[in-house]
Amino acid sequence: MAQAATPTITQNILRDGLILPRTPDPAAMVIFGASGDLTARKLMPALYNLALNRYLPSGFSVIGVADTALTEDEFRAHMEQAVQKFSRSQPVDRAVWQSLAEGISYVRMPFDDAAGYGRLAAELDRLDRERGTNGNRVFYLATAPQFFSVIIDRLGAAGIAKAGEGWKRVVIEKPFGNDLKSAQALNQAIHAVFAEPQIYRIDHYLGKETVQNVLVFRFANGIFEPIWNRRYVDHVQITVAEDIGIERRGKYYESSGALRDIFQNHLMQLLSIAAMEAPPNFDADSVRDEKVKVLKSIHPIDVANDVVRGQYGPGWVGGQQVPGYRQEVNVSPASTTETFVAVRLKIDNWRWADTPFYLRTGKRLPSRASEIAIQFKNPPHLPFAKTAVQELTPNVLVMRIQPHEGASLKIAAKIPGPVMRLRTVNMDFFYGSSFMVESPDAYERLVLDCMLGDATLFAREDEVERAWGLVDRIEAGWASQPPPAFPNYAAGTWGPPEVDALIERDGRRWRRP
Ligand SMILES: NC(=O)c1ccc[n+]([C@@H]2O[C@H](COP(=O)([O-])OP(=O)(O)OC[C@H]3O[C@@H](n4cnc5c(N)ncnc54)[C@H](OP(=O)(O)O)[C@@H]3O)[C@@H](O)[C@H]2O)c1
């Protein structure tokens, strides 16, 4: 079989002139759940784009594992269709696809079938011999969470994950557990086969360019960090707002809700990146140590006073009439699952004491927007006539994660004219127009990092467990309260009325991104 050409150093030079620190070693990626939605929508397009941009090593190979009866040609054709449909780069380059496809094979087996793992081991051996993958393997668990433990257990029993020639790494999709206890049990099951440095827990938010840019903004510029603290920051708002409903995910969402689906992972990641101290360097553990310190510093949440939950009823979003959550497919007509949650957090450390963090996420909100907004304190004195500053709002630095990725700083400016009148204006940075290149998909970055052995943008065991500890506390608080009066917000609004009270009692207001 022909091998993909080894990328040269020159080919690895990025457009802006930086050189990749390393090219991944030749490796095989085993995708469990290869006939599923995530593989088609994200993984295979990410691999194709990595190949297109020459980031994949020579001999890179993929083994798809699932239970549908497919020949290897059928599986490759299915993957090609997926790339044609979901790749960000279009049209698909035939030569690049052909070269990637030559390394794609398929092993059909139920995940709990011990004999299947024997066939998988034989296929991996063949790739080592024929394509030079040298025992380097990524096991990507793109499956429903109930299969995580069984797959790991069988990999261990079959000796496929054993140290020896080459490295072995495992990627675990979200959700990682359902509460603290199940996350701990899953960590224990994985640790029976893989050591912590081999484990890559995905939170795709961390692969987004703009989330990484928060770190660059903070730690590569001299001007922000000195004011990034309680002395200058009035409060922080972190929002992950979705205008969509639950689409066809009713069954999953009924057992999850906004708290588990978004708060435990994406919101906690954004919080820790916004609030962390500067790490001594950017290696995986230095960064994650600082993130964990933030989670450890969160003041015990007073659930009755500092948490608001909601569930959408029917309403209008984007000019369209939409059903309420309880009318969605596979949702109980009496469901008490929350589709909205807002939390007021305090962080007990020197940087943030007395600076509240307001976090919110919800479905069927008026717009899709993920952002971190740092609102600064007002100037101590305004030497202007009161009428001149009526429309003035404090300085706000907004890091936009999606859409319109970038950042903006709200500042006061004088309205042109013979009288002194002030208004707030935006200084804007848009990713798209500044760099004139499309951002890679988060999965491209994360898959490449995993192959390079860089776990900085993956969640560590203690991080995940800390976040689940917070979720458990909120769940326990809710369990001691009377059942919620759901639905309590109309689709197309910014959540239940209590969410405004949560922030307004502190004399502040939610942003409307
Ligand atoms: N879809 C997304 O965009 C997305 C985004 C973020 C995270 N995730 C996470 O990614 C994971 C996968 O989601 P998905 O949407 O891809 O799920 P999915 O479409 O239901 O795919 C599940 C895959 O698992 C295989 N499978 C199921 N039971 C099996 C068994 N007993 N033995 C062997 N194969 C079996 C299926 O293969 P057969 O049907 O061929 O048996 C299929 O390939 C989940 O943890 C999800 O939370 C998904």
Tab-separated table of N, CA and C and ligand atoms in Angstrom, residues 33-38 41 66-68 109-111 142-145 147 173-175 443, ligand 1:
chain	number	residue	atom	x	y	z
A	33	GLY	N	-16.974	3.638	17.555
A	33	GLY	CA	-18.156	4.439	17.217
A	33	GLY	C	-17.985	5.085	15.850
A	34	ALA	N	-17.291	4.362	14.956
A	34	ALA	CA	-16.895	4.956	13.678
A	34	ALA	C	-18.053	5.139	12.702
A	35	SER	N	-19.182	4.469	12.948
A	35	SER	CA	-20.314	4.676	12.037
A	35	SER	C	-21.250	5.750	12.572
A	36	GLY	N	-20.855	6.409	13.673
A	36	GLY	CA	-21.766	7.342	14.332
A	36	GLY	C	-21.649	8.779	13.851
A	37	ASP	N	-22.461	9.602	14.468
A	37	ASP	CA	-22.604	10.997	14.081
A	37	ASP	C	-21.325	11.816	14.327
A	38	LEU	N	-20.706	11.640	15.490
A	38	LEU	CA	-19.515	12.442	15.820
A	38	LEU	C	-18.376	12.174	14.831
A	41	ARG	N	-19.421	13.852	11.491
A	41	ARG	CA	-19.571	15.303	11.547
A	41	ARG	C	-18.259	16.014	11.894
A	66	ALA	N	-17.167	-0.405	14.828
A	66	ALA	CA	-18.601	-0.248	15.135
A	66	ALA	C	-19.257	-1.589	14.852
A	67	ASP	N	-20.564	-1.655	15.071
A	67	ASP	CA	-21.226	-2.946	14.943
A	67	ASP	C	-22.000	-3.117	13.635
A	68	THR	N	-22.120	-2.077	12.845
A	68	THR	CA	-22.811	-2.201	11.558
A	68	THR	C	-21.944	-3.022	10.598
A	109	MET	N	-17.339	-5.117	15.213
A	109	MET	CA	-17.487	-5.920	16.432
A	109	MET	C	-18.356	-5.187	17.438
A	110	PRO	N	-19.102	-5.944	18.249
A	110	PRO	CA	-19.762	-5.298	19.382
A	110	PRO	C	-18.679	-4.912	20.391
A	111	PHE	N	-18.885	-3.807	21.097
A	111	PHE	CA	-17.830	-3.287	21.981
A	111	PHE	C	-17.447	-4.253	23.104
A	142	ALA	N	-15.492	7.479	20.589
A	142	ALA	CA	-16.586	8.323	20.086
A	142	ALA	C	-17.895	7.560	20.239
A	143	THR	N	-18.161	7.162	21.461
A	143	THR	CA	-19.324	6.311	21.722
A	143	THR	C	-20.152	6.902	22.846
A	144	ALA	N	-21.347	6.335	23.012
A	144	ALA	CA	-22.158	6.734	24.170
A	144	ALA	C	-21.368	6.381	25.432
A	145	PRO	N	-21.541	7.184	26.503
A	145	PRO	CA	-20.701	7.007	27.694
A	145	PRO	C	-20.816	5.639	28.360
A	147	PHE	N	-20.406	2.938	27.174
A	147	PHE	CA	-19.429	1.992	26.626
A	147	PHE	C	-17.985	2.311	27.025
A	173	GLU	N	-14.722	11.075	25.088
A	173	GLU	CA	-15.682	12.128	24.745
A	173	GLU	C	-16.468	12.543	25.982
A	174	LYS	N	-17.168	13.641	25.861
A	174	LYS	CA	-18.059	14.034	26.943
A	174	LYS	C	-19.418	13.364	26.735
A	175	PRO	N	-20.234	13.106	27.710
A	175	PRO	CA	-20.050	13.498	29.097
A	175	PRO	C	-19.153	12.515	29.861
A	443	TYR	N	-11.815	20.266	16.815
A	443	TYR	CA	-11.359	18.867	16.791
A	443	TYR	C	-10.022	18.717	16.071
B	1	LIG	N1	-22.555	13.934	17.578
B	1	LIG	C1	-21.924	14.989	17.994
B	1	LIG	O1	-21.839	16.015	17.298
B	1	LIG	C2	-21.259	14.986	19.350
B	1	LIG	C3	-20.716	16.194	19.822
B	1	LIG	C4	-20.036	16.177	21.057
B	1	LIG	C5	-19.917	15.006	21.767
B	1	LIG	N2	-20.467	13.836	21.294
B	1	LIG	C6	-20.291	12.611	22.083
B	1	LIG	O2	-19.692	11.627	21.250
B	1	LIG	C7	-20.165	10.332	21.588
B	1	LIG	C8	-20.744	9.680	20.351
B	1	LIG	O3	-21.877	10.405	19.906
B	1	LIG	P1	-22.554	10.160	18.493
B	1	LIG	O4	-23.510	11.270	18.308
B	1	LIG	O5	-21.542	9.910	17.451
B	1	LIG	O6	-23.362	8.798	18.758
B	1	LIG	P2	-24.057	7.849	17.678
B	1	LIG	O7	-24.293	8.551	16.407
B	1	LIG	O8	-25.182	7.194	18.380
B	1	LIG	O9	-22.928	6.761	17.374
B	1	LIG	C9	-22.670	5.696	18.238
B	1	LIG	C10	-21.642	4.782	17.628
B	1	LIG	O10	-21.411	3.714	18.540
B	1	LIG	C11	-21.600	2.464	17.845
B	1	LIG	N3	-22.178	1.480	18.762
B	1	LIG	C12	-23.234	1.650	19.580
B	1	LIG	N4	-23.421	0.543	20.312
B	1	LIG	C13	-22.443	-0.327	19.938
B	1	LIG	C14	-22.081	-1.628	20.361
B	1	LIG	N5	-22.741	-2.248	21.330
B	1	LIG	N6	-21.042	-2.220	19.773
B	1	LIG	C15	-20.339	-1.593	18.781
B	1	LIG	N7	-20.645	-0.357	18.341
B	1	LIG	C16	-21.673	0.266	18.925
B	1	LIG	C17	-22.525	2.784	16.718
B	1	LIG	O11	-22.271	1.843	15.726
B	1	LIG	P3	-23.351	0.901	15.034
B	1	LIG	O12	-24.605	1.687	14.912
B	1	LIG	O13	-22.685	0.601	13.757
B	1	LIG	O14	-23.450	-0.262	15.937
B	1	LIG	C18	-22.048	4.167	16.315
B	1	LIG	O15	-20.909	4.040	15.500
B	1	LIG	C19	-21.163	10.545	22.712
B	1	LIG	O16	-20.492	10.371	23.941
B	1	LIG	C20	-21.581	11.991	22.559
B	1	LIG	O17	-21.987	12.566	23.792
B	1	LIG	C21	-21.132	13.826	20.104
